[in-house]
CSV table of C-alpha atoms in Angstrom, one decimal:
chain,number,residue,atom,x,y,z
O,1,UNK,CA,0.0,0.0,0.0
O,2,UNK,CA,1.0,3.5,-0.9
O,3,UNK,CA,2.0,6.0,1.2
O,4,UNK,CA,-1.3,8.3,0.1
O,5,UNK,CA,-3.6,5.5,-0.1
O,6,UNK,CA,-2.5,4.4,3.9
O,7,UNK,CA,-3.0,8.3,3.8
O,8,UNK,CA,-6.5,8.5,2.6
O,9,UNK,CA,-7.6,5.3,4.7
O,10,UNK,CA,-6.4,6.3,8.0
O,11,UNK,CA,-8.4,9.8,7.0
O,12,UNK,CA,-11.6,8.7,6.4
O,13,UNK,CA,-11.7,5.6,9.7
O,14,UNK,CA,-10.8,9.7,11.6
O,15,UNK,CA,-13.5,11.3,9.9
O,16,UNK,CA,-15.7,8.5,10.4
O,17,UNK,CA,-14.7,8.4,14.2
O,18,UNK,CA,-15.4,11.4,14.4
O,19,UNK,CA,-19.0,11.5,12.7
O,20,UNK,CA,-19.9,8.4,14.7
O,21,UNK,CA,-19.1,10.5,18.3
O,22,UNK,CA,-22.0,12.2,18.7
O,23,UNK,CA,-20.1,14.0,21.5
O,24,UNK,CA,-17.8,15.2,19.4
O,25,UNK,CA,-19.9,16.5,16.8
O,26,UNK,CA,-22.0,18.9,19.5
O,27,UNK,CA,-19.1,20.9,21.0
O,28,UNK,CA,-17.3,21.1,18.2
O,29,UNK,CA,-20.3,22.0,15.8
O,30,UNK,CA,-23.4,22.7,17.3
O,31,UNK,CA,-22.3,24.1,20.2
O,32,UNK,CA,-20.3,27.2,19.0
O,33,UNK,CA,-22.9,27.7,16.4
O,34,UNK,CA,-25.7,28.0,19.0
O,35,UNK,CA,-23.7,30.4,20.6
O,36,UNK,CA,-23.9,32.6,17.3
O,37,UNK,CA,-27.6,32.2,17.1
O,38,UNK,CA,-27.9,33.7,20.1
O,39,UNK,CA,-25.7,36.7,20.2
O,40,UNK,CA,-26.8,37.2,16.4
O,41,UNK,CA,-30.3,37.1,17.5
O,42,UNK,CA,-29.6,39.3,21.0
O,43,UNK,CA,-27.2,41.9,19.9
O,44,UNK,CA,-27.3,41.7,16.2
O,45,UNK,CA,-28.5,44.8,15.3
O,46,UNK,CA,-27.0,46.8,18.2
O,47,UNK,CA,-24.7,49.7,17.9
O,48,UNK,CA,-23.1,52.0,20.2
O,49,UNK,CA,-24.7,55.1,21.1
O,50,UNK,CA,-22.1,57.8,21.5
O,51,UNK,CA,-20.7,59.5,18.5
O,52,UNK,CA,-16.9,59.5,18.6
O,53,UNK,CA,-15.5,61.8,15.9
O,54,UNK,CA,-11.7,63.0,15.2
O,55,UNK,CA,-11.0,66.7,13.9
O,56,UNK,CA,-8.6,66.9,11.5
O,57,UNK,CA,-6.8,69.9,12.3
O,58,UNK,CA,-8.8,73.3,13.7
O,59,UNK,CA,-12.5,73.9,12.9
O,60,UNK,CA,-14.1,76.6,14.2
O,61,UNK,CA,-17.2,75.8,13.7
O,62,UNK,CA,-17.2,72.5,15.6
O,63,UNK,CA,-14.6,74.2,18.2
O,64,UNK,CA,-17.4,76.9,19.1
O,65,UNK,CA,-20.1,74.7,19.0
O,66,UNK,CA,-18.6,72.6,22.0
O,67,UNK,CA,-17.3,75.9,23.7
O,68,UNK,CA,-21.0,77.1,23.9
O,69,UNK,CA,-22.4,73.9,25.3
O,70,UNK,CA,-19.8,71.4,26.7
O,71,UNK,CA,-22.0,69.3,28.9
O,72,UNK,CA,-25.2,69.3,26.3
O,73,UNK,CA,-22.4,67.8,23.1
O,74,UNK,CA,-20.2,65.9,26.0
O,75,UNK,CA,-23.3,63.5,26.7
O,76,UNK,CA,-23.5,62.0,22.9
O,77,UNK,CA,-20.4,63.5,21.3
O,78,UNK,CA,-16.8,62.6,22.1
O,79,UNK,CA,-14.0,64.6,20.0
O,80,UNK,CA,-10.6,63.5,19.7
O,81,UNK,CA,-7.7,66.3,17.7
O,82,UNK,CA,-6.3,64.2,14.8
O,83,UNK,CA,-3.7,65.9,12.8
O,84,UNK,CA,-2.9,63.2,9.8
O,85,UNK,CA,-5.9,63.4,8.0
O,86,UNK,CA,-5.3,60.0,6.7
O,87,UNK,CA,-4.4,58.4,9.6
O,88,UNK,CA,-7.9,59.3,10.7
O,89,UNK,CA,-9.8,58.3,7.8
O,90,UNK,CA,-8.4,55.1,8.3
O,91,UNK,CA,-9.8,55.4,11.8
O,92,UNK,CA,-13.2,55.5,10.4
O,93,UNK,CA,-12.5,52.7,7.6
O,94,UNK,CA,-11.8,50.8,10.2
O,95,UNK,CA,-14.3,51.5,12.3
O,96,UNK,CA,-12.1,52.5,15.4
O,97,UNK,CA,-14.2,56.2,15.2
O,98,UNK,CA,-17.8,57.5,13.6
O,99,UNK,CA,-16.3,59.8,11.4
O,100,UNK,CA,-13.7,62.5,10.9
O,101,UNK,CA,-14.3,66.0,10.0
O,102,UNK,CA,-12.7,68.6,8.8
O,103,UNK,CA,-13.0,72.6,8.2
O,104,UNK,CA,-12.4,74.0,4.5
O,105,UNK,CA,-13.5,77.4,4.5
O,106,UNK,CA,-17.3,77.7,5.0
O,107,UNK,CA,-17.1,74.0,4.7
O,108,UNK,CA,-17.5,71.6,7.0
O,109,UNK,CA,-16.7,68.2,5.7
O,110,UNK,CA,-17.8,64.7,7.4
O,111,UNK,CA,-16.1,61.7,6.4
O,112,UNK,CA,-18.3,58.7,8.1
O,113,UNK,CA,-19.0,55.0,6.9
O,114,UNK,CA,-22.3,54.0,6.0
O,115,UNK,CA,-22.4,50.3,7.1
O,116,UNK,CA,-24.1,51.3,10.3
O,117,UNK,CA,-27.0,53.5,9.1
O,118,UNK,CA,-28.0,54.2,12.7
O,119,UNK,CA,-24.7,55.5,13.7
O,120,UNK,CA,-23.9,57.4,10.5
O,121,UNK,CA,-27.2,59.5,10.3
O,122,UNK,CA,-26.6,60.3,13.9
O,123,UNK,CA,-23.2,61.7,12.8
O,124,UNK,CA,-24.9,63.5,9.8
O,125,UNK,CA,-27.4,65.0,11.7
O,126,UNK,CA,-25.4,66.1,14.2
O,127,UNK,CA,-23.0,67.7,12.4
O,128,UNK,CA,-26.2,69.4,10.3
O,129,UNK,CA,-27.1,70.9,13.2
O,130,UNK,CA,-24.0,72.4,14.6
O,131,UNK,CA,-23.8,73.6,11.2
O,132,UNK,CA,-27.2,75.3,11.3
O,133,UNK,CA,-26.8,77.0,14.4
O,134,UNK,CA,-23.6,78.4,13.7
O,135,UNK,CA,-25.0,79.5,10.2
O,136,UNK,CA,-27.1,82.3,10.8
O,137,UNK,CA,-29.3,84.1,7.9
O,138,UNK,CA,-27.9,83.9,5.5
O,139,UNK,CA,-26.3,80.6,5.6
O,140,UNK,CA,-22.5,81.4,6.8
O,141,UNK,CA,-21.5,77.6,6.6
O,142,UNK,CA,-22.2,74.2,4.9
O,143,UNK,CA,-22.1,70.7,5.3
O,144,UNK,CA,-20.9,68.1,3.0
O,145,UNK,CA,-21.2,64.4,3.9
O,146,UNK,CA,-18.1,62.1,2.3
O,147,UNK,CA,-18.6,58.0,2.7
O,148,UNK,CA,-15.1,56.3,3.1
O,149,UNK,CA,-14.8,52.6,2.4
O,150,UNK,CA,-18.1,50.8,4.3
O,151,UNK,CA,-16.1,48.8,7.2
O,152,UNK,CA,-17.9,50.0,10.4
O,153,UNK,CA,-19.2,46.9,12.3
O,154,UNK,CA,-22.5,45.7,13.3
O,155,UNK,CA,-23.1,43.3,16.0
O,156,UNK,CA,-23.0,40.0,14.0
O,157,UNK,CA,-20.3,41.0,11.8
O,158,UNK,CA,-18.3,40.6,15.1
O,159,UNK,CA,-20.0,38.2,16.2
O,160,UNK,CA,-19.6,35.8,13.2
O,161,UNK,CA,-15.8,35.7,13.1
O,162,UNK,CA,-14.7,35.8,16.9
O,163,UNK,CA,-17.3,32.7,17.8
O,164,UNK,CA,-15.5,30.8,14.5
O,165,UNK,CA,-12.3,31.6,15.7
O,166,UNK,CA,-13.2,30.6,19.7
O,167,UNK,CA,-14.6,27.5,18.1
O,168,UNK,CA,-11.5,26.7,15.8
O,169,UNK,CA,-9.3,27.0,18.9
O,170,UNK,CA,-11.6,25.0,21.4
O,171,UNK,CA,-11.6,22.3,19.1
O,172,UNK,CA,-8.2,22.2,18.0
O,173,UNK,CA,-6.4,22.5,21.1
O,174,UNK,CA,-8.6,20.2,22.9
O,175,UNK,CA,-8.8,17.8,19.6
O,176,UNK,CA,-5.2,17.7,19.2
O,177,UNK,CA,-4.4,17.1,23.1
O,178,UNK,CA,-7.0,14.5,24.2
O,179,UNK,CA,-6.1,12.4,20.9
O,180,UNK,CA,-2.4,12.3,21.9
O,181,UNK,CA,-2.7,11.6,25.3
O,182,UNK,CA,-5.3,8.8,24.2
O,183,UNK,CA,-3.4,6.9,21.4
O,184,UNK,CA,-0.3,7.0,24.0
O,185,UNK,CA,-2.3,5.6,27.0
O,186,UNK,CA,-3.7,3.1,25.3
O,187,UNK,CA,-1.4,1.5,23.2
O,188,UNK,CA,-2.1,3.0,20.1
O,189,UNK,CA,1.2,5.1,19.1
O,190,UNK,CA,3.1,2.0,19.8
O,191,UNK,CA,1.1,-0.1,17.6
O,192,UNK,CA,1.1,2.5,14.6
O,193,UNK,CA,4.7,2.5,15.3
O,194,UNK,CA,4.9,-1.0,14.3
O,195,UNK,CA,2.0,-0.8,11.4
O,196,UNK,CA,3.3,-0.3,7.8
O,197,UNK,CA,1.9,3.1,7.5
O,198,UNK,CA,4.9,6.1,8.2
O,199,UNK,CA,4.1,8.3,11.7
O,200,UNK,CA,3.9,11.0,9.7
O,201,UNK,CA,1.1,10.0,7.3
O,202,UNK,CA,-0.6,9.3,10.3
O,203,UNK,CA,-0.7,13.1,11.8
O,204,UNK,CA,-1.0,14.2,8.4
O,205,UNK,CA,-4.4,12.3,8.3
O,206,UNK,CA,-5.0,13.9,11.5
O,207,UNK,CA,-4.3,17.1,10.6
O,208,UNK,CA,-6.4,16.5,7.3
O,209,UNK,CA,-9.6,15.7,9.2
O,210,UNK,CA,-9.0,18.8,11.0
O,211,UNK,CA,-9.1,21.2,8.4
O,212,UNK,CA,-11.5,19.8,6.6
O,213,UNK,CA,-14.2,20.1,9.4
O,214,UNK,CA,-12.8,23.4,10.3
O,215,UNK,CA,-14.0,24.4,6.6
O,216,UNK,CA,-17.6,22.5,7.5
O,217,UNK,CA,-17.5,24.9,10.5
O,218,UNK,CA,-16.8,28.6,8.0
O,219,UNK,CA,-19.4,27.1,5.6
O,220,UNK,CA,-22.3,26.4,8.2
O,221,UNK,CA,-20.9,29.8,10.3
O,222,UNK,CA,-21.1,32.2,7.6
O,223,UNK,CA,-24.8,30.7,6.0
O,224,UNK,CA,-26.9,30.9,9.6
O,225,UNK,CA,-25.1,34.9,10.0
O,226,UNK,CA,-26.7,35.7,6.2
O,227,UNK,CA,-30.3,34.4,7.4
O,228,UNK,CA,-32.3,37.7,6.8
O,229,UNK,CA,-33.0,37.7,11.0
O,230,UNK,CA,-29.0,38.3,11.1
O,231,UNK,CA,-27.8,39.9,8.3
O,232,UNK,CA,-24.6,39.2,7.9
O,233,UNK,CA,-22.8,41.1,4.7
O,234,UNK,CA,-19.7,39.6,4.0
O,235,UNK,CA,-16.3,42.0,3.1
O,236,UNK,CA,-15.2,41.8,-1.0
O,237,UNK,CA,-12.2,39.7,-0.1
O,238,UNK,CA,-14.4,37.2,2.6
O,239,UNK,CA,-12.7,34.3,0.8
O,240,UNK,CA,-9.4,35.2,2.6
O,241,UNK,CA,-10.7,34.4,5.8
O,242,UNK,CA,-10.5,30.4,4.3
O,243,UNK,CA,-6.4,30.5,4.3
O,244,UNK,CA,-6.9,32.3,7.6
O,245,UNK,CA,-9.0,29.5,8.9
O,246,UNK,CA,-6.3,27.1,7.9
O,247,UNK,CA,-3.3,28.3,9.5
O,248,UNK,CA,-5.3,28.9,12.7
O,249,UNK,CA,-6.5,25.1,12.8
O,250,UNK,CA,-2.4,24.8,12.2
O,251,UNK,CA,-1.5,26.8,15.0
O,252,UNK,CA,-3.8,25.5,17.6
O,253,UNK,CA,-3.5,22.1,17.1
O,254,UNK,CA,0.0,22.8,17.1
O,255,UNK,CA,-0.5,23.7,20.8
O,256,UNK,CA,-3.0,20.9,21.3
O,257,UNK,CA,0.2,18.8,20.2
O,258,UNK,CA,2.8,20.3,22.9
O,259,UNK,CA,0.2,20.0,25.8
O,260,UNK,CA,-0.4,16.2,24.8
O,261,UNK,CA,3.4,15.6,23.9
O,262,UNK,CA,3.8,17.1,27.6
O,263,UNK,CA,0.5,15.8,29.6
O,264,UNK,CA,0.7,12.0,30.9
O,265,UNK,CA,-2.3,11.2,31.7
O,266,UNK,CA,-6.3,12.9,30.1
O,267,UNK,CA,-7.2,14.3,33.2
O,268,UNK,CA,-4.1,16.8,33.3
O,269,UNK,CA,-4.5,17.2,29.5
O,270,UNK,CA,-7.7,18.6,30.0
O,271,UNK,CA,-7.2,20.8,33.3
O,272,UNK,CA,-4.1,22.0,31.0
O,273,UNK,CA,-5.9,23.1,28.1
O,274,UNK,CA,-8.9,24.6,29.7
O,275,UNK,CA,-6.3,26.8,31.4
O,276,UNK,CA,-4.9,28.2,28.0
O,277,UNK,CA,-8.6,28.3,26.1
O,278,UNK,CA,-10.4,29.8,28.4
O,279,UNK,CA,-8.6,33.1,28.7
O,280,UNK,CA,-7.8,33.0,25.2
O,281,UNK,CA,-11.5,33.3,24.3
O,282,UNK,CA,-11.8,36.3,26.6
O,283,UNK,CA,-8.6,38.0,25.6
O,284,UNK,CA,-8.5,37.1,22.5
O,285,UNK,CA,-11.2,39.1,21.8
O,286,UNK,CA,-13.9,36.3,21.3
O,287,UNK,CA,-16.7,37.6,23.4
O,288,UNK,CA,-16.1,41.2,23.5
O,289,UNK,CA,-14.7,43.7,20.9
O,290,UNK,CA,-10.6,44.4,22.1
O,291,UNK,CA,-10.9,48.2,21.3
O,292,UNK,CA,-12.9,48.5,24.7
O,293,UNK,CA,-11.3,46.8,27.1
O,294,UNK,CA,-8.4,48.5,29.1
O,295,UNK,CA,-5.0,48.8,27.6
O,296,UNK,CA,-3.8,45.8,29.6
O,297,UNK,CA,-6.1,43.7,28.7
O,298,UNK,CA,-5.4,44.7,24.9
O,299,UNK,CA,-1.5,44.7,25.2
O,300,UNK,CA,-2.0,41.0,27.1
O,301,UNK,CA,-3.8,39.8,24.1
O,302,UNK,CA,-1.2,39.8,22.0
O,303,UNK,CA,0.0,37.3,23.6
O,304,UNK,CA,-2.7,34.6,22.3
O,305,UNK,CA,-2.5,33.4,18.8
O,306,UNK,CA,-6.8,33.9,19.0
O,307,UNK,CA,-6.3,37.3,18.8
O,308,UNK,CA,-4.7,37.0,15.6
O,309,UNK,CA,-7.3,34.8,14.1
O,310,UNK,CA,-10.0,37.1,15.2
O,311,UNK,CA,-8.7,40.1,13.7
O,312,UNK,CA,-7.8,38.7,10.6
O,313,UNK,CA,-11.3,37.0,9.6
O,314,UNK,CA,-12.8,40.1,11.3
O,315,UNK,CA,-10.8,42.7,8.9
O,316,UNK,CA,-11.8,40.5,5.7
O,317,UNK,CA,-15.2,39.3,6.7
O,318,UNK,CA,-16.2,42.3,8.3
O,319,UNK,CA,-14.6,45.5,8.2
O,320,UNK,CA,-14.3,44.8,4.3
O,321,UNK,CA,-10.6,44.9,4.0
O,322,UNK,CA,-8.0,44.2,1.0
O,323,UNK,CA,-6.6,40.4,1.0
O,324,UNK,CA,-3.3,41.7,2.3
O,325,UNK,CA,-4.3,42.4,5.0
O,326,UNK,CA,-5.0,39.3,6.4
O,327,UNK,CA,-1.3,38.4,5.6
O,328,UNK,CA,0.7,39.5,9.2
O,329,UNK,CA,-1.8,37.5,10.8
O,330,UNK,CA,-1.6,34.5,8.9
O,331,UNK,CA,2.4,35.1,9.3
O,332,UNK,CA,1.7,34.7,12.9
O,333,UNK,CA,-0.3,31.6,12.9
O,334,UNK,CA,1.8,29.9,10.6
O,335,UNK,CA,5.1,31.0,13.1
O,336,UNK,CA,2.9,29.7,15.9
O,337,UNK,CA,1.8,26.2,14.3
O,338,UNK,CA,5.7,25.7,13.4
O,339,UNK,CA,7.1,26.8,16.9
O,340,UNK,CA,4.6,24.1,18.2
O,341,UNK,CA,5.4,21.3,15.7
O,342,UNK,CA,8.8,21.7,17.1
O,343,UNK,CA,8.3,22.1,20.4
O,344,UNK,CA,5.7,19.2,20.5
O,345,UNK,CA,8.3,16.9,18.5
O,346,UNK,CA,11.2,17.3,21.4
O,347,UNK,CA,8.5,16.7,24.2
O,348,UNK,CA,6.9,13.8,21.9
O,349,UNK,CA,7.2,9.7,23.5
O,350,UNK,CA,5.6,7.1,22.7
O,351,UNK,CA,4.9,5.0,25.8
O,352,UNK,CA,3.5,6.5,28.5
O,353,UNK,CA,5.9,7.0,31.7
């Protein structure tokens, strides 16, 4: 027998393991994508309610507005100086602010995205107003409403691609450990030691179950978030968040890998691996968008290869990003998954001791 048909053999007896445990098929499946029903159907079409814009360079008319009524703006505006006018507009592409305006003459101009209707009339009307009242008779000033690239974020469009991403991780770290520790308790890495088949067609079977469910996963994610009762709209270059979904399936089973390598018996390779996916869910910015929480919380993040995944299927799927992108993020899955392979193949044994 061939090395790929051993290949393609021990593939499908894992895939069909792994169909027949029903188990198996909740929490990796069903269970994440329950959780995305339900913050789709909760908070799906909330936004936030204060209007955050940057002020590229002086404008009077804005400046006097909030000089005349500080506490009356301060409850539903919140201005920040910005003096690269591009470095703000990227602010707003991004959907890290409302809008950016600026002062040309009698002009005042309003860069704002219009994926959140809600929050971008809000900013148009306000703005219309200040406007207005600093006018006069006859009409002293203007406004002139500019739409930047539509990448401002509605509920589900966060939701969509930080539940994948928790679920990717959940159930590659926890595939990856409990099946190590398993086959070496039992006998079983011995005994495919001594089958014809080579080790490494074996993990690459593994591996090859892995990603494909992980695409099952994107596919059944991304159709229940574009039901009409969600609304998810998908980014021009969505289809980068596949490659993105591949490397972190690498990466965390990668680290499932090292803590089965390292654990010697199930129960420790679970207490283990609850420990790291846990508070990667919550810092890797799973359950709550990053750009609110304090600036320790955001600086520890960076520390969990979740946070990558999450921001690279968010800028593509969401925020409507280019392809490239996604690239530095991929970068650092792919450096994660091949620190692990490494690091899992020096702590790797066969019998268990």
């Amino acid at each position: 027998m061939s090395a790929f048909d051993s290949f393609k053999s021990l593939a499908w007896a894992m895939f069909l393991g792994f169909r027949r445990d029903r188990g198996a098929l909740f929490f990796t499946v069903l269970f994440p994508l329950m959780f995305l029903v339900i913050f789709g159907g909760v908070f799906g079409h909330q936004t936030t309610s204060k209007v955050k814009v940057m002020e590229v360079g002086r404008s009077s008319i804005l400046d006097q507005a909030v000089a005349r009524d500080p506490a009356g703006l301060g409850k539903i505006l919140k201005v920040t100086a910005a003096s690269d006018r591009a470095a703000a507009l990227r602010k707003v592409e991004k959907g890290d602010t409302d809008a950016a305006v600026e002062q040309r003459g009698g002009e005042l101009v309003v860069h704002y995205s219009a994926a959140d209707q809600v929050k971008s009339g809000t900013v148009r009307g306000l703005m219309d107003s200040i406007v207005q009242s600093a006018s006069g008779r006859p009409p002293a000033f203007r406004m002139t409403a500019q739409q930047v690239e539509d990448d401002s974020l509605t509920a589900i469009q966060f939701f969509t691609p930080s539940l994948l991403g928790w679920a990717l991780a959940s159930a590659g770290v926890f595939g990856a450990s409990q099946t190590l520790v398993t086959w070496r308790t039992k006998g079983i890495l011995r005994r495919l030691q001594l089958s014809p088949a080579p080790i490494p067609t074996v993990f690459a079977a593994r591996v090859a179950v892995s990603l494909a469910v992980a695409l099952v996963q994107f596919a059944l994610f991304v159709l229940v978030a574009q039901l009409p009762v969600f609304g998810l709209k998908l980014g021009h270059s969505w289809w980068m968040a596949i490659p993105m979904v591949m490397a972190g399936v690498l990466a965390f089973l990668s680290i499932g890998m090292v803590i089965g390598a390292w654990a010697k018996t199930q129960e420790t390779a679970q207490a283990v691996t609850q420990l790291i996916v846990l508070p990667m869910a919550f810092l890797g910015g799973s359950f709550f968008p990053l750009d609110s929480a304090p600036a320790w919380m955001r600086t520890l993040s960076y520390i969990f290869p979740l946070r990558y995944l999450n921001e690279g299927m968010l800028n593509v799927m969401g925020r409507g990003l280019g392809p490239m992108s996604a690239l530095p993020q991929i970068g650092v899955l792919l450096g994660v998954a091949l620190a692990g392979a490494l690091l899992a193949t020096r702590l790797f044994r066969w019998d268990a001791v």
